[in-house]
Amino acid sequence: MRYEKIIESAGEYDVVVCGGGFAGFGAACAAAREGANVILIERDGCLGGTGTKAMVNHMLGARRFEGNSIFTCVGGLFSELENRLLEINGAVDVHSVNRDLPAQGWYPLLGAGLVFDNEKMKLVLEEMALKYGVKLLYMTEVVDALCNDRRITDVVIHNKSGLASVSGKYFVDATGDGDICRMSGCSLIKGEEGGGMAAASLEMHVDGVDAEKLTEYMSKTHDVRFRNLIRPLKEKGVWNFPYEIFISVQMTRPDVFMINTIRQVGIDGTDADSLTKGIIDGRKESFDLLEIMRKHFPGFANAEIRQIAPTIGIRETYRLSGEYVLTTDDLITGKDFEDGIALSAYHWDMPDPKRPSVQPLNGVETASPYTQVPYRCLLPKEVDNLIVTGRCISAEREVLGPVRVMAPCLAIGEAAGTSAALVFRDGIAFKNADVEIIRRKIKAHGGIVDRIDVKEEK
Ligand SMILES: Cc1cc2nc3c(=O)[nH]c(=O)nc-3n(C[C@H](O)[C@H](O)[C@H](O)COP(=O)(O)OP(=O)(O)OC[C@H]3O[C@@H](n4cnc5c(N)ncnc54)[C@H](O)[C@@H]3O)c2cc1C
């Protein structure tokens, strides 16, 4: 069927950021901070993407514990966000967590994350974006991109006002799924060879948890993923899920835990029917899981569902096949890049699509605890005025483990936005940007781009 329509213009901007997750937030704030006229277009009604809408209230990848020290490798806008949240009691201060057995995930690397209050996070993200001068357009989906001679000229948007176009000089794809790349004909790869993608998860938060009882069990047994409790339940036919671990993370209130447990195999985050099925099945499974938790898991006898996420969490869909593909080997050898623009302190975490409790690269040693992301991983080969950020940058699948977590996504976004403002000023293609200037700008705002810069604090 062919459908034609004359549409109105909804404005013209220097930089158009599509998607308002942490990557899009970082890109929009950074571009506006450098003086560009920026619009951020977001499908739903808040910033934070998966972090807020899918209720994954735990930003990983910014730092790690070593002995009594904390080493931080993401600064800049992330630090500003964290400080503001701490001022309003909207996050757990990392200095207050038990570094050996943190209830914030029960592993030291998870305890080094930033647990945040969902509503305060949305508030602070908005405050910051508005402070930097970003024009926010919520409840608006980008549905197409209009291209001419290796450039996007406009994106087509749809919202309650109807269809319209937004013109831009430079565009940032922060949709997580590479939507703008797809619409403008850039090369993408979907999941693993054969198309399998990491399981999706509908998250829930429960309250009424006896955190002391739970901690007592953890410290006595170190069975932090409840494998020993799940095994007999599986044998008895009580536990019938396709995963064998239970993940609980204490939130800002001690009796409230995020249950990041259910793993929904075979959900395609780019297919509306599949997403709908994922949400319906996930909601039912959350209640089934709660029953088991209440009967069998220490500390959860009186737990109640506080909220099931309004949207399903998607770990993996498309990723860019760009100017450079960050490889597994780069991680293993701890490769440094002259055009490094962000770091992650997180590790391998890209589960097998069919066996969601299995991490194929678990145990593979890396030369450095940090992954450095080069600028070229953000650049599509086919379009000159588009940059990609967040979980869909150009990397081998396994590399998404460290790269897709939220603090690095924010840092990669900050780099993309900084670049967008600079290439706009000079009227050049993203690939011709002077990366040394981008790196200098990021550092001037407290960002960290090189391994050697990682900061230590007690
Ligand atoms: C279940 C689950 C658990 C996780 N656990 C953790 C964890 O504990 N810690 C951690 O740090 N990371 C975790 N991650 C990973 C992390 O949450 C994501 O990879 C990260 O949030 C991705 O950020 P992003 O900004 O790239 O994309 P997203 O968060 O996906 O944001 C993309 C945004 O773009 C919008 N959008 C998409 N398409 C369009 C369009 N066409 N038009 C307009 N808007 C659009 C979306 O609405 C969304 O707001 C988890 C992920 C999942 C799914």
Coordinates of C-alpha atoms and ligand atoms in Angstrom, one line a residue:
M1 CA 0.0 0.0 0.0
R2 CA 1.3 3.5 -0.8
Y3 CA 0.4 6.3 1.6
E4 CA 1.3 10.0 0.9
K5 CA 0.7 13.0 3.0
I6 CA 1.9 16.6 3.1
I7 CA 3.2 17.3 6.6
E8 CA 3.9 20.5 8.6
S9 CA 7.3 21.4 9.9
A10 CA 7.7 21.2 13.7
G11 CA 10.9 23.2 13.7
E12 CA 14.5 23.4 12.8
Y13 CA 17.5 22.6 15.1
D14 CA 21.2 22.5 14.9
V15 CA 21.2 19.0 16.6
V16 CA 18.3 16.6 16.7
V17 CA 18.7 13.9 19.4
C18 CA 16.3 10.9 18.8
G19 CA 15.7 9.0 22.0
G20 CA 15.9 10.1 25.7
G21 CA 17.6 7.3 27.5
F22 CA 20.9 8.0 29.3
A23 CA 22.7 8.1 26.0
G24 CA 20.3 10.6 24.5
F25 CA 20.2 12.6 27.7
G26 CA 24.0 12.8 27.7
A27 CA 24.2 13.8 24.0
A28 CA 21.5 16.5 24.3
C29 CA 23.0 18.1 27.4
A30 CA 26.5 18.0 26.0
A31 CA 25.5 19.5 22.6
A32 CA 23.5 22.2 24.3
R33 CA 26.3 22.9 26.8
E34 CA 28.6 23.6 23.8
G35 CA 26.1 26.1 22.5
A36 CA 24.0 24.2 19.9
N37 CA 20.3 24.6 19.5
V38 CA 19.1 21.1 20.5
I39 CA 15.9 19.2 20.5
L40 CA 15.5 15.8 22.2
I41 CA 12.6 13.7 20.8
E42 CA 11.4 10.9 23.2
R43 CA 8.6 8.4 22.5
D44 CA 7.5 8.3 26.2
G45 CA 7.0 10.8 29.0
C46 CA 10.3 10.9 30.8
L47 CA 14.1 10.7 30.3
G48 CA 16.2 7.8 31.4
G49 CA 15.0 5.1 28.9
T50 CA 15.4 1.6 30.2
G51 CA 16.8 2.9 33.5
T52 CA 13.6 4.7 34.4
K53 CA 10.8 3.2 32.2
A54 CA 11.9 -0.4 32.6
M55 CA 12.7 0.4 36.3
V56 CA 16.4 -0.7 36.1
N57 CA 17.3 1.7 38.9
H58 CA 21.0 0.8 39.1
M59 CA 23.6 2.5 37.0
L60 CA 26.6 0.3 36.5
G61 CA 29.9 0.7 34.8
A62 CA 31.1 4.0 36.3
R63 CA 33.5 2.5 38.9
R64 CA 34.8 -0.5 40.8
F65 CA 36.1 -1.2 44.3
E66 CA 39.6 -2.4 44.8
G67 CA 40.6 -3.0 48.4
N68 CA 39.5 0.1 50.3
S69 CA 39.5 2.3 47.3
I70 CA 37.0 3.2 44.7
F71 CA 38.2 3.8 41.1
T72 CA 36.0 5.9 39.0
C73 CA 36.1 5.9 35.2
V74 CA 33.0 7.9 34.3
G75 CA 32.8 11.5 35.3
G76 CA 31.3 14.6 33.6
L77 CA 27.5 14.6 33.4
F78 CA 27.3 11.3 35.3
S79 CA 29.0 12.9 38.3
E80 CA 26.8 16.0 38.1
L81 CA 23.7 13.7 38.0
E82 CA 24.9 11.6 40.9
N83 CA 25.8 14.7 43.0
R84 CA 22.4 16.2 42.4
L85 CA 20.6 13.0 43.3
L86 CA 22.6 12.6 46.5
E87 CA 21.6 16.2 47.5
I88 CA 17.9 15.2 47.4
N89 CA 18.3 11.7 48.8
G90 CA 17.6 10.3 45.4
A91 CA 20.4 7.7 45.4
V92 CA 22.5 5.5 47.6
D93 CA 25.9 7.0 48.4
V94 CA 28.4 4.4 47.1
H95 CA 30.6 5.2 50.2
S96 CA 27.9 3.8 52.4
V97 CA 27.6 0.3 50.9
N98 CA 29.1 -2.8 52.3
R99 CA 31.9 -3.4 49.8
D100 CA 32.3 -7.2 50.5
L101 CA 28.6 -8.1 50.4
P102 CA 26.6 -5.2 49.1
A103 CA 22.8 -5.6 49.2
Q104 CA 23.0 -3.5 46.0
G105 CA 23.5 -6.6 43.9
W106 CA 25.6 -8.8 46.4
Y107 CA 28.8 -8.6 44.3
P108 CA 31.4 -5.8 44.8
L109 CA 31.2 -4.7 41.1
L110 CA 27.4 -4.3 41.4
G111 CA 27.7 -2.6 44.8
A112 CA 29.9 0.0 43.1
G113 CA 27.0 1.0 40.9
L114 CA 24.6 3.9 41.6
V115 CA 21.2 2.8 43.0
F116 CA 18.7 5.6 42.4
D117 CA 15.1 6.5 43.2
N118 CA 13.1 6.3 39.9
E119 CA 11.0 9.4 40.3
K120 CA 13.8 11.6 41.6
M121 CA 16.0 10.4 38.7
K122 CA 13.3 11.5 36.2
L123 CA 13.1 14.9 37.9
V124 CA 16.8 15.5 38.0
L125 CA 17.3 14.4 34.4
E126 CA 14.7 16.9 33.3
E127 CA 16.1 19.6 35.5
M128 CA 19.5 19.1 34.0
A129 CA 18.4 18.9 30.4
L130 CA 16.3 22.1 30.8
K131 CA 19.2 23.9 32.6
Y132 CA 21.5 23.2 29.6
G133 CA 18.8 24.6 27.3
V134 CA 17.6 21.4 25.6
K135 CA 14.1 21.5 24.0
L136 CA 12.3 18.4 25.2
L137 CA 9.6 16.8 23.0
Y138 CA 7.9 13.9 24.8
M139 CA 5.2 11.5 23.6
T140 CA 6.7 11.7 20.2
E141 CA 8.1 8.9 18.1
V142 CA 10.5 9.3 15.2
V143 CA 9.0 7.3 12.4
D144 CA 11.2 8.1 9.4
A145 CA 14.3 9.9 8.2
L146 CA 14.5 11.9 5.0
C147 CA 17.9 11.7 3.3
N148 CA 19.7 13.4 0.5
D149 CA 23.3 12.8 -0.6
R150 CA 24.7 11.1 2.5
R151 CA 22.9 13.5 4.8
I152 CA 19.7 13.3 6.8
T153 CA 17.7 16.5 6.3
D154 CA 14.7 15.8 8.5
V155 CA 13.1 13.2 10.7
V156 CA 9.4 12.5 10.5
I157 CA 7.7 12.4 13.9
H158 CA 4.4 11.3 15.1
N159 CA 2.5 12.4 18.2
K160 CA -0.9 13.5 19.3
S161 CA -0.6 16.5 17.0
G162 CA -0.2 14.2 14.1
L163 CA 2.7 13.7 11.6
A164 CA 5.3 16.4 11.2
S165 CA 8.9 16.9 10.3
V166 CA 11.8 18.2 12.3
S167 CA 14.7 19.6 10.3
G168 CA 18.2 19.4 11.6
K169 CA 21.8 19.9 10.6
Y170 CA 23.1 17.0 12.7
F171 CA 21.3 14.0 14.1
V172 CA 22.1 11.7 17.1
D173 CA 20.6 8.1 17.1
A174 CA 20.1 7.4 20.8
T175 CA 17.1 5.1 20.2
G176 CA 19.0 2.0 21.6
D177 CA 17.7 0.1 18.6
G178 CA 19.5 2.0 15.9
D179 CA 16.1 3.2 14.5
I180 CA 17.6 6.3 12.8
C181 CA 20.3 4.2 11.2
R182 CA 17.7 1.8 9.9
M183 CA 15.6 4.6 8.5
S184 CA 18.6 6.2 6.8
G185 CA 20.1 3.0 5.4
C186 CA 23.1 2.5 7.6
S187 CA 24.5 -1.0 8.1
L188 CA 23.3 -2.7 11.3
I189 CA 23.7 -6.2 12.8
K190 CA 20.9 -7.8 14.8
G191 CA 21.9 -9.9 17.7
E192 CA 24.1 -12.9 17.3
E193 CA 24.7 -14.7 14.0
G194 CA 21.4 -16.4 13.3
G195 CA 19.5 -13.5 14.9
G196 CA 19.2 -14.7 18.5
M197 CA 19.2 -11.8 21.1
A198 CA 19.8 -11.7 24.8
A199 CA 16.6 -12.4 26.8
A200 CA 14.3 -9.5 27.7
S201 CA 13.1 -8.9 31.3
L202 CA 10.1 -7.2 32.8
E203 CA 11.5 -5.9 36.0
M204 CA 9.5 -5.6 39.3
H205 CA 10.2 -3.8 42.5
V206 CA 8.9 -5.5 45.7
D207 CA 8.6 -4.0 49.2
G208 CA 8.1 -5.5 52.6
V209 CA 11.4 -7.4 52.4
D210 CA 13.2 -8.3 55.6
A211 CA 16.6 -7.1 54.5
E212 CA 18.3 -8.3 57.7
K213 CA 17.1 -11.8 57.2
L214 CA 18.1 -11.8 53.6
T215 CA 21.6 -10.4 54.4
E216 CA 22.0 -13.0 57.1
Y217 CA 21.3 -15.8 54.6
M218 CA 23.7 -14.2 52.0
S219 CA 26.5 -13.8 54.5
K220 CA 26.1 -17.3 55.9
T221 CA 25.9 -19.1 52.6
H222 CA 27.3 -16.7 49.9
D223 CA 24.6 -18.2 47.8
V224 CA 24.0 -14.8 46.4
R225 CA 22.1 -15.9 43.3
F226 CA 20.1 -18.4 45.3
R227 CA 21.3 -21.3 43.1
N228 CA 21.2 -23.7 46.1
L229 CA 17.6 -22.7 46.9
I230 CA 16.5 -23.0 43.3
R231 CA 18.1 -26.4 42.5
P232 CA 15.7 -28.4 44.7
L233 CA 12.8 -26.3 43.7
K234 CA 13.5 -27.2 40.1
E235 CA 13.8 -30.9 40.9
K236 CA 10.4 -30.7 42.6
G237 CA 8.9 -29.0 39.6
V238 CA 8.2 -25.8 41.6
W239 CA 10.7 -23.7 39.6
N240 CA 9.8 -24.0 35.9
F241 CA 11.5 -20.9 34.5
P242 CA 14.3 -21.1 31.9
Y243 CA 16.9 -19.6 34.2
E244 CA 18.4 -20.8 37.5
I245 CA 19.3 -17.6 39.3
F246 CA 17.5 -15.0 41.3
I247 CA 18.8 -11.4 41.2
S248 CA 17.8 -8.9 43.9
V249 CA 19.1 -5.4 44.4
Q250 CA 18.3 -3.2 47.4
M251 CA 16.9 0.2 46.4
T252 CA 17.0 3.5 48.2
R253 CA 14.5 2.2 50.8
P254 CA 15.9 -0.8 52.7
D255 CA 12.8 -2.9 52.4
V256 CA 12.5 -2.3 48.7
F257 CA 14.3 -4.6 46.2
M258 CA 14.5 -4.6 42.4
I259 CA 14.0 -8.1 41.2
N260 CA 16.0 -8.3 38.0
T261 CA 15.3 -12.0 37.6
I262 CA 12.9 -13.1 34.9
R263 CA 14.5 -13.8 31.6
Q264 CA 12.2 -13.9 28.6
V265 CA 13.8 -15.8 25.8
G266 CA 12.9 -15.2 22.2
I267 CA 11.5 -11.7 22.6
D268 CA 12.3 -9.4 19.7
G269 CA 12.5 -5.8 20.8
T270 CA 11.9 -4.5 17.3
D271 CA 8.6 -6.4 16.8
A272 CA 5.5 -4.9 18.4
D273 CA 3.6 -8.2 18.7
S274 CA 6.6 -9.8 20.3
L275 CA 7.0 -6.9 22.8
T276 CA 3.3 -7.2 23.6
K277 CA 3.7 -10.9 24.3
G278 CA 6.7 -10.1 26.5
I279 CA 4.8 -7.7 28.6
I280 CA 1.7 -10.0 29.1
D281 CA 3.8 -13.1 29.8
G282 CA 6.2 -11.1 32.0
R283 CA 3.5 -9.7 34.2
K284 CA 2.0 -13.2 34.8
E285 CA 5.5 -14.6 35.5
S286 CA 6.2 -11.8 38.0
F287 CA 3.3 -12.9 40.1
D288 CA 4.3 -16.6 39.8
L289 CA 7.8 -15.7 40.9
L290 CA 6.5 -13.7 43.8
E291 CA 4.6 -16.7 45.1
I292 CA 7.8 -18.8 45.1
M293 CA 9.8 -16.0 46.7
R294 CA 7.3 -15.6 49.5
K295 CA 7.2 -19.3 50.3
H296 CA 10.8 -20.3 49.8
F297 CA 13.3 -17.3 49.9
P298 CA 14.6 -15.9 53.1
G299 CA 13.4 -12.3 53.8
F300 CA 10.7 -12.3 51.2
A301 CA 7.8 -13.9 53.2
N302 CA 5.9 -10.6 53.4
A303 CA 7.0 -9.1 50.1
E304 CA 4.5 -7.4 47.9
I305 CA 4.8 -6.2 44.4
R306 CA 5.3 -2.4 44.6
Q307 CA 5.4 -1.9 40.8
I308 CA 5.9 -4.0 37.7
A309 CA 7.7 -1.9 35.1
P310 CA 5.4 -0.3 32.6
T311 CA 7.7 -1.4 29.8
I312 CA 9.8 -4.4 29.1
G313 CA 13.6 -4.2 29.4
I314 CA 15.3 -5.0 26.1
R315 CA 19.0 -5.8 26.3
E316 CA 19.8 -6.3 22.7
T317 CA 18.4 -5.6 19.2
Y318 CA 20.4 -3.9 16.4
R319 CA 23.8 -2.5 16.7
L320 CA 25.8 -0.4 14.2
S321 CA 28.3 -1.8 11.8
G322 CA 30.4 1.4 11.8
E323 CA 33.8 2.9 11.0
Y324 CA 35.4 0.7 13.7
V325 CA 34.0 -2.4 15.4
L326 CA 35.2 -2.7 19.0
T327 CA 36.3 -6.4 19.3
T328 CA 36.4 -9.0 22.0
D329 CA 40.1 -9.1 21.4
D330 CA 40.4 -5.3 22.1
L331 CA 38.9 -6.0 25.5
I332 CA 41.0 -9.0 26.3
T333 CA 44.2 -7.2 25.4
G334 CA 43.1 -3.9 27.0
K335 CA 43.7 -2.0 23.8
D336 CA 44.1 1.8 24.1
F337 CA 42.7 4.1 21.4
E338 CA 44.0 7.5 20.4
D339 CA 40.3 8.5 19.7
G340 CA 39.0 7.0 23.1
I341 CA 36.0 9.0 24.3
A342 CA 34.6 7.0 27.2
L343 CA 35.3 4.1 29.5
S344 CA 33.5 1.4 31.3
A345 CA 34.4 -0.5 34.5
Y346 CA 31.9 -3.2 33.9
H347 CA 32.6 -6.7 32.6
W348 CA 31.4 -9.4 30.2
D349 CA 27.6 -9.6 30.4
M350 CA 26.0 -10.7 27.2
P351 CA 24.0 -13.8 28.0
D352 CA 23.5 -16.7 25.7
P353 CA 20.2 -15.9 23.9
K354 CA 18.8 -19.4 24.5
R355 CA 20.3 -20.0 28.0
P356 CA 19.9 -16.8 29.8
S357 CA 21.8 -17.8 33.0
V358 CA 24.9 -18.6 30.9
Q359 CA 27.5 -15.9 30.2
P360 CA 29.7 -17.4 27.4
L361 CA 32.8 -15.3 28.2
N362 CA 32.6 -15.5 32.0
G363 CA 36.0 -16.1 33.4
V364 CA 37.9 -14.9 30.3
E365 CA 40.6 -12.6 31.7
T366 CA 41.1 -9.1 30.4
A367 CA 44.3 -7.2 30.6
S368 CA 42.5 -4.1 32.1
P369 CA 39.4 -3.8 34.3
Y370 CA 38.4 -1.0 31.9
T371 CA 37.0 -0.9 28.4
Q372 CA 37.8 2.1 26.3
V373 CA 35.4 3.2 23.6
P374 CA 36.9 4.8 20.5
Y375 CA 35.0 7.6 18.7
R376 CA 34.9 5.7 15.4
C377 CA 32.5 3.1 17.0
L378 CA 29.9 5.9 16.9
L379 CA 30.2 6.6 13.2
P380 CA 28.0 5.0 10.5
K381 CA 29.7 4.5 7.2
E382 CA 26.9 5.7 5.1
V383 CA 25.6 9.0 6.5
D384 CA 27.8 12.0 7.2
N385 CA 25.6 13.9 9.7
L386 CA 24.5 11.1 11.9
I387 CA 26.2 9.8 15.1
V388 CA 25.1 6.8 17.1
T389 CA 25.3 6.4 20.9
G390 CA 24.3 4.1 23.7
R391 CA 23.8 0.4 23.5
C392 CA 23.7 0.2 19.7
I393 CA 27.2 1.4 18.9
S394 CA 29.5 -0.5 16.6
A395 CA 30.9 -3.4 18.7
E396 CA 31.1 -7.2 18.6
R397 CA 28.2 -8.7 20.4
E398 CA 30.2 -9.8 23.6
V399 CA 31.6 -6.3 23.9
L400 CA 28.2 -4.9 24.5
G401 CA 28.5 -6.4 28.1
P402 CA 30.6 -3.5 29.4
V403 CA 29.4 -0.9 26.9
R404 CA 25.6 -1.3 27.2
V405 CA 25.4 -0.5 30.9
M406 CA 24.1 2.9 31.8
A407 CA 27.0 5.0 33.1
P408 CA 29.1 4.3 30.0
C409 CA 26.0 4.9 27.8
L410 CA 25.7 8.3 29.3
A411 CA 29.4 9.0 28.8
I412 CA 29.3 7.8 25.2
G413 CA 26.3 10.1 24.7
E414 CA 28.2 13.0 26.2
A415 CA 30.9 12.4 23.6
A416 CA 28.4 12.2 20.8
G417 CA 26.7 15.4 21.8
T418 CA 30.0 17.3 22.3
S419 CA 31.0 16.2 18.8
A420 CA 27.6 17.2 17.3
A421 CA 28.0 20.8 18.6
L422 CA 31.6 21.0 17.3
V423 CA 30.9 19.6 13.8
F424 CA 27.8 21.9 13.6
R425 CA 30.1 24.9 14.4
D426 CA 32.5 23.8 11.6
G427 CA 30.0 22.5 9.2
I428 CA 31.8 19.2 8.7
A429 CA 31.0 15.5 8.7
F430 CA 31.2 13.7 12.0
K431 CA 34.0 11.6 10.6
N432 CA 36.1 14.7 10.0
A433 CA 35.8 16.0 13.6
D434 CA 39.0 16.7 15.5
V435 CA 38.7 14.0 18.1
E436 CA 41.5 15.6 20.2
I437 CA 39.3 18.7 20.7
I438 CA 36.3 16.5 21.6
R439 CA 38.4 14.7 24.2
R440 CA 39.7 18.0 25.6
K441 CA 36.2 19.4 25.9
I442 CA 35.0 16.2 27.7
K443 CA 37.9 16.4 30.1
A444 CA 37.3 20.1 30.7
H445 CA 33.8 19.1 32.0
G446 CA 35.2 16.4 34.3
G447 CA 34.8 13.5 31.9
I448 CA 37.3 10.7 31.7
V449 CA 38.5 9.4 28.3
D450 CA 41.7 7.6 29.0
R451 CA 42.5 4.6 31.2
I452 CA 45.4 6.5 32.8
D453 CA 43.0 9.1 34.1
V454 CA 40.9 6.8 36.3
K455 CA 40.4 8.5 39.7
E456 CA 40.9 6.9 43.0
E457 CA 39.0 7.9 46.2
K458 CA 38.8 6.1 49.5
Ligands
LIG1 C1 16.4 -6.0 32.1 C2 17.7 -5.2 32.0 C3 18.5 -5.1 33.1 C4 19.6 -4.2 33.0 N1 20.4 -4.1 34.1 C5 21.3 -3.1 34.1 C6 21.9 -2.6 35.4 O1 21.6 -3.2 36.4 N2 22.7 -1.6 35.3 C7 23.1 -1.0 34.1 O2 23.8 0.0 34.2 N3 22.5 -1.4 33.0 C8 21.6 -2.4 32.9 N4 21.0 -2.7 31.8 C9 21.5 -2.1 30.5 C10 21.0 -0.7 30.4 O3 19.8 -0.5 31.1 C11 20.7 -0.3 28.9 O4 21.6 -0.9 28.0 C12 20.9 1.2 28.8 O5 19.9 1.8 29.6 C13 20.7 1.7 27.4 O6 20.7 3.1 27.3 P1 20.3 3.8 26.0 O7 20.2 5.2 26.3 O8 21.4 3.4 24.9 O9 19.0 3.2 25.4 P2 17.5 3.1 26.1 O10 17.6 3.2 27.6 O11 16.9 2.0 25.4 O12 16.9 4.5 25.6 C14 16.4 4.7 24.3 C15 15.3 5.7 24.4 O13 14.9 6.0 23.1 C16 13.5 6.1 23.0 N5 13.2 5.7 21.6 C17 13.4 4.5 21.0 N6 13.0 4.6 19.7 C18 12.5 5.8 19.5 C19 11.9 6.5 18.4 N7 11.8 5.9 17.2 N8 11.5 7.7 18.6 C20 11.6 8.4 19.8 N9 12.1 7.8 20.9 C21 12.6 6.5 20.7 C22 13.0 5.0 24.0 O14 11.7 5.3 24.4 C23 14.0 5.2 25.1 O15 13.6 6.2 26.1 C24 19.9 -3.6 31.8 C25 19.1 -3.7 30.7 C26 18.0 -4.5 30.8 C27 17.1 -4.6 29.6

